[in-house]
């Protein structure tokens, strides 16, 4: 079952009964419908068969287009003018149209019922929501063929109105319904439920892997993808990492309490990413990138988009990994002489951010200064924030006389400035705080505290801000808001340390994952932690 | 109620208010109606009940927030004895030491090349060149070759036995649990450890002695874990120890091909696999890994291994293996089957499906 759908239904349950009481007719039907559904009778009725003859489809389409879902302004006007009750002139009161002749009658005053009785036209359509009412059954019925037409016409109307696609909730097929009925024990992911949480055994310094697994299994889109069985494996051998990921989700949502032993995962990753293998202590960030890479490579079977085309170009793959994690980083190199800009866009899975305290100076953020900055170390009061790091990442950087770029406009080597900005925001943004310094002089861990927010607005770091013609319309503001859902932390030194993670299960409900031990954590615990890998999820998703 | 064109100018505020109120309440009513239809449809189509959950069982999944226990209410650090099966060599390994094992097993660690060279050097002493032909990339020899050929030969015959459930590849793989496609590759040979016969029950001893030399060393008082052709001891010694330990029925050395009937996959844990590997079928098994030897001695209480041993023992007396393979000449006959050995088979994962674990 789709957990999100279940959540939604839970919330609508209470008000439903209250609202239903306002409509005694529907309450009656509701009772009848509930009884009939228990008896297993179909949602349609046999009386529509008399209607479904000859040219009924185009006729029905016309009715939907003109009187129910009016797409264009003209049809809307016509509907408003002509759709009134033929008996009392009302245009509200749940107006219905007879399916057999041109008659509009309101439901509330039973004018449509009279018509039905007199003319023996026993089908009518509700002009507000398009439901078909059968006067013999005395109930709204749902016929598959007619609903098909209704849905198509509704989509057309939305397109005409400029609404585009609307989200429709999942509906089980008949087979799924049967299965669900025979298996009544269902796990509902309520806020006080452990389903979805599971410890991971440390296989010998594999805490780096465990943390990444926790983050991935709590990435909502990835979870939905795997729990709805969307992976179709095309690999011949048994070594598909995506299949193993799928199995991992099954394990996490199984309700088992004992920790899972991810030995197969380790074996597969080491087999497919040889450069990673080795029992020395490893870096969680490196593991994340390697794992995403292998998953992306193994996702070949899933890369069909809506048009049915297979997009197998490694740079333009449409697999779930790319859809979720891949962003586009725009690099603009501006020639200082002719001011010509050369732009490239590279895909990225994570953003690695330098920190104050490393050997490369952090402040000032930009050559012009940052409001009273002085060359040197941290000047601002208070802790460095993630936003500071991102601002530094996207600052224009003067490349210096020793790094001249060949300018296409000037046809010679000139000094230039380079700037990185986000062209395409990924659905999940992973920020990597570069705490492990491996420079020629020294190897150390930078423990500078960086404060990071629960919610992040990415607008200031987007490419569009620097393009003079593009701007972010106010309505799209929500599309750049991100919410923190996982944090990977490292305790210890460069040589030896331990990784733990915090993950968010429901809004404001966090858990600490320390290998096999999962405990509840407070938001304060999360925000006070040092932070090494930060995972943010887009809060609102738009359709492509 | 009849609809008519009306101009909004010239209306005073109260009238406008009333109009706005009318429109507003119409909209609210329409929205409520929409909700009713949704519910009505859900009930009629039969998916309204999906909200129902089994309240009782949901209580089992409530989050626990107490000190000293995790969210499941379990005490910390009770997971020391978890085991898993290496997908590469199919040995049962303690989970907390799986990573270092895998590193060596896949030949990726710092010492792996040194170990491998040592193996190759000692393998040149025996004629098993055909073995190296069948290596695939992952199967780096973590194994001792000195007694390799004979042991493999024996096992191969049992593997070819059509009755052996080991040939079944369709069994599900579950994490940490058993896979039936057990490849009994020779394990890393450890010269130092032996088996203390005093800690084992009679069934275990019997089973052990079907596959191993078993002669008790005078110095260490431990049983020899080499194969039944072990050159250090004579057949007479082996017979003697069997009489000593088992009584008189074990007059001839049983064939080492007692194949295990793994009944696939019951909800057993790694320890059971350990026991099967130890006692049945893998004739040169030695508790090379100190972790696995600890695991093996813990198995004496496990019910399932005993069942297995009993069935395989029934035919032991006559010199045949439990699976009915021929004794004696089996080693010769098996050489032809060498070609398929030594490939580590990854257990076949089931096609992931949300319906798998429906209760």
mmCIF file of N, CA and C in Angstrom, chain B residues 1-2 36 39 41 56 58 101 106 127 129 131 172 176 207 214 220 251 258 275 309 315 319 331 333 335 355:
data_model
loop_
_atom_site.group_PDB
_atom_site.id
_atom_site.type_symbol
_atom_site.label_atom_id
_atom_site.label_comp_id
_atom_site.label_asym_id
_atom_site.label_seq_id
_atom_site.Cartn_x
_atom_site.Cartn_y
_atom_site.Cartn_z
ATOM 1 N N UNK B 1 -34.114 32.525 -7.688
ATOM 2 C CA UNK B 1 -32.928 31.730 -7.922
ATOM 3 C C UNK B 1 -32.548 31.728 -9.395
ATOM 4 N N UNK B 2 -33.389 32.313 -10.182
ATOM 5 C CA UNK B 2 -33.084 32.283 -11.591
ATOM 6 C C UNK B 2 -31.851 33.127 -11.843
ATOM 7 N N UNK B 36 -17.583 13.879 -0.027
ATOM 8 C CA UNK B 36 -18.546 12.776 0.099
ATOM 9 C C UNK B 36 -18.430 11.825 -1.064
ATOM 10 N N UNK B 39 -15.417 9.538 -0.731
ATOM 11 C CA UNK B 39 -15.592 8.453 0.229
ATOM 12 C C UNK B 39 -16.563 7.420 -0.320
ATOM 13 N N UNK B 41 -17.196 6.673 -3.342
ATOM 14 C CA UNK B 41 -16.561 5.869 -4.382
ATOM 15 C C UNK B 41 -15.617 4.856 -3.766
ATOM 16 N N UNK B 56 -4.239 -4.497 17.505
ATOM 17 C CA UNK B 56 -3.438 -5.241 18.480
ATOM 18 C C UNK B 56 -1.997 -5.364 18.031
ATOM 19 N N UNK B 58 -0.443 -3.623 15.932
ATOM 20 C CA UNK B 58 0.245 -2.337 15.800
ATOM 21 C C UNK B 58 0.889 -1.937 17.112
ATOM 22 N N UNK B 101 37.271 -10.419 6.674
ATOM 23 C CA UNK B 101 37.285 -11.690 5.946
ATOM 24 C C UNK B 101 37.080 -11.456 4.462
ATOM 25 N N UNK B 106 38.298 -11.661 -1.173
ATOM 26 C CA UNK B 106 38.259 -11.103 -2.517
ATOM 27 C C UNK B 106 39.648 -10.711 -2.989
ATOM 28 N N UNK B 127 49.274 -32.325 -7.342
ATOM 29 C CA UNK B 127 48.880 -32.146 -8.735
ATOM 30 C C UNK B 127 47.433 -31.734 -8.828
ATOM 31 N N UNK B 129 46.587 -28.903 -10.884
ATOM 32 C CA UNK B 129 46.650 -27.738 -11.742
ATOM 33 C C UNK B 129 45.305 -27.412 -12.355
ATOM 34 N N UNK B 131 42.697 -27.056 -10.983
ATOM 35 C CA UNK B 131 41.938 -26.159 -10.109
ATOM 36 C C UNK B 131 42.062 -24.725 -10.546
ATOM 37 N N UNK B 172 15.359 -19.620 -1.441
ATOM 38 C CA UNK B 172 15.484 -18.181 -1.213
ATOM 39 C C UNK B 172 16.721 -17.884 -0.414
ATOM 40 N N UNK B 176 21.688 -13.430 6.454
ATOM 41 C CA UNK B 176 22.148 -14.072 7.681
ATOM 42 C C UNK B 176 21.687 -15.498 7.807
ATOM 43 N N UNK B 207 29.103 -38.057 13.166
ATOM 44 C CA UNK B 207 29.041 -37.274 11.936
ATOM 45 C C UNK B 207 30.412 -36.754 11.555
ATOM 46 N N UNK B 214 40.235 -37.759 12.376
ATOM 47 C CA UNK B 214 39.736 -38.003 13.728
ATOM 48 C C UNK B 214 40.702 -38.617 14.701
ATOM 49 N N UNK B 220 48.149 -33.198 22.102
ATOM 50 C CA UNK B 220 47.119 -32.196 22.348
ATOM 51 C C UNK B 220 45.813 -32.805 22.823
ATOM 52 N N UNK B 251 33.162 -50.073 11.588
ATOM 53 C CA UNK B 251 34.326 -50.880 11.271
ATOM 54 C C UNK B 251 35.030 -50.365 10.031
ATOM 55 N N UNK B 258 28.811 -38.031 2.590
ATOM 56 C CA UNK B 258 27.460 -37.904 3.130
ATOM 57 C C UNK B 258 26.985 -36.504 2.809
ATOM 58 N N UNK B 275 27.044 -25.784 11.399
ATOM 59 C CA UNK B 275 27.110 -27.183 11.782
ATOM 60 C C UNK B 275 27.054 -28.073 10.561
ATOM 61 N N UNK B 309 21.888 -35.091 11.051
ATOM 62 C CA UNK B 309 22.889 -36.128 11.227
ATOM 63 C C UNK B 309 22.224 -37.476 11.313
ATOM 64 N N UNK B 315 22.553 -44.661 6.924
ATOM 65 C CA UNK B 315 23.214 -45.543 5.969
ATOM 66 C C UNK B 315 24.710 -45.582 6.172
ATOM 67 N N UNK B 319 28.693 -48.282 4.947
ATOM 68 C CA UNK B 319 29.789 -47.706 4.187
ATOM 69 C C UNK B 319 29.338 -46.760 3.102
ATOM 70 N N UNK B 331 36.032 -41.397 -5.407
ATOM 71 C CA UNK B 331 36.995 -40.333 -5.684
ATOM 72 C C UNK B 331 37.462 -40.387 -7.122
ATOM 73 N N UNK B 333 35.793 -41.633 -9.646
ATOM 74 C CA UNK B 333 34.712 -41.297 -10.556
ATOM 75 C C UNK B 333 34.405 -39.821 -10.651
ATOM 76 N N UNK B 335 36.419 -37.278 -10.760
ATOM 77 C CA UNK B 335 37.376 -36.339 -11.342
ATOM 78 C C UNK B 335 36.810 -35.672 -12.572
ATOM 79 N N UNK B 355 4.508 -8.688 -2.049
ATOM 80 C CA UNK B 355 3.601 -9.715 -1.554
ATOM 81 C C UNK B 355 4.325 -10.813 -0.810
#
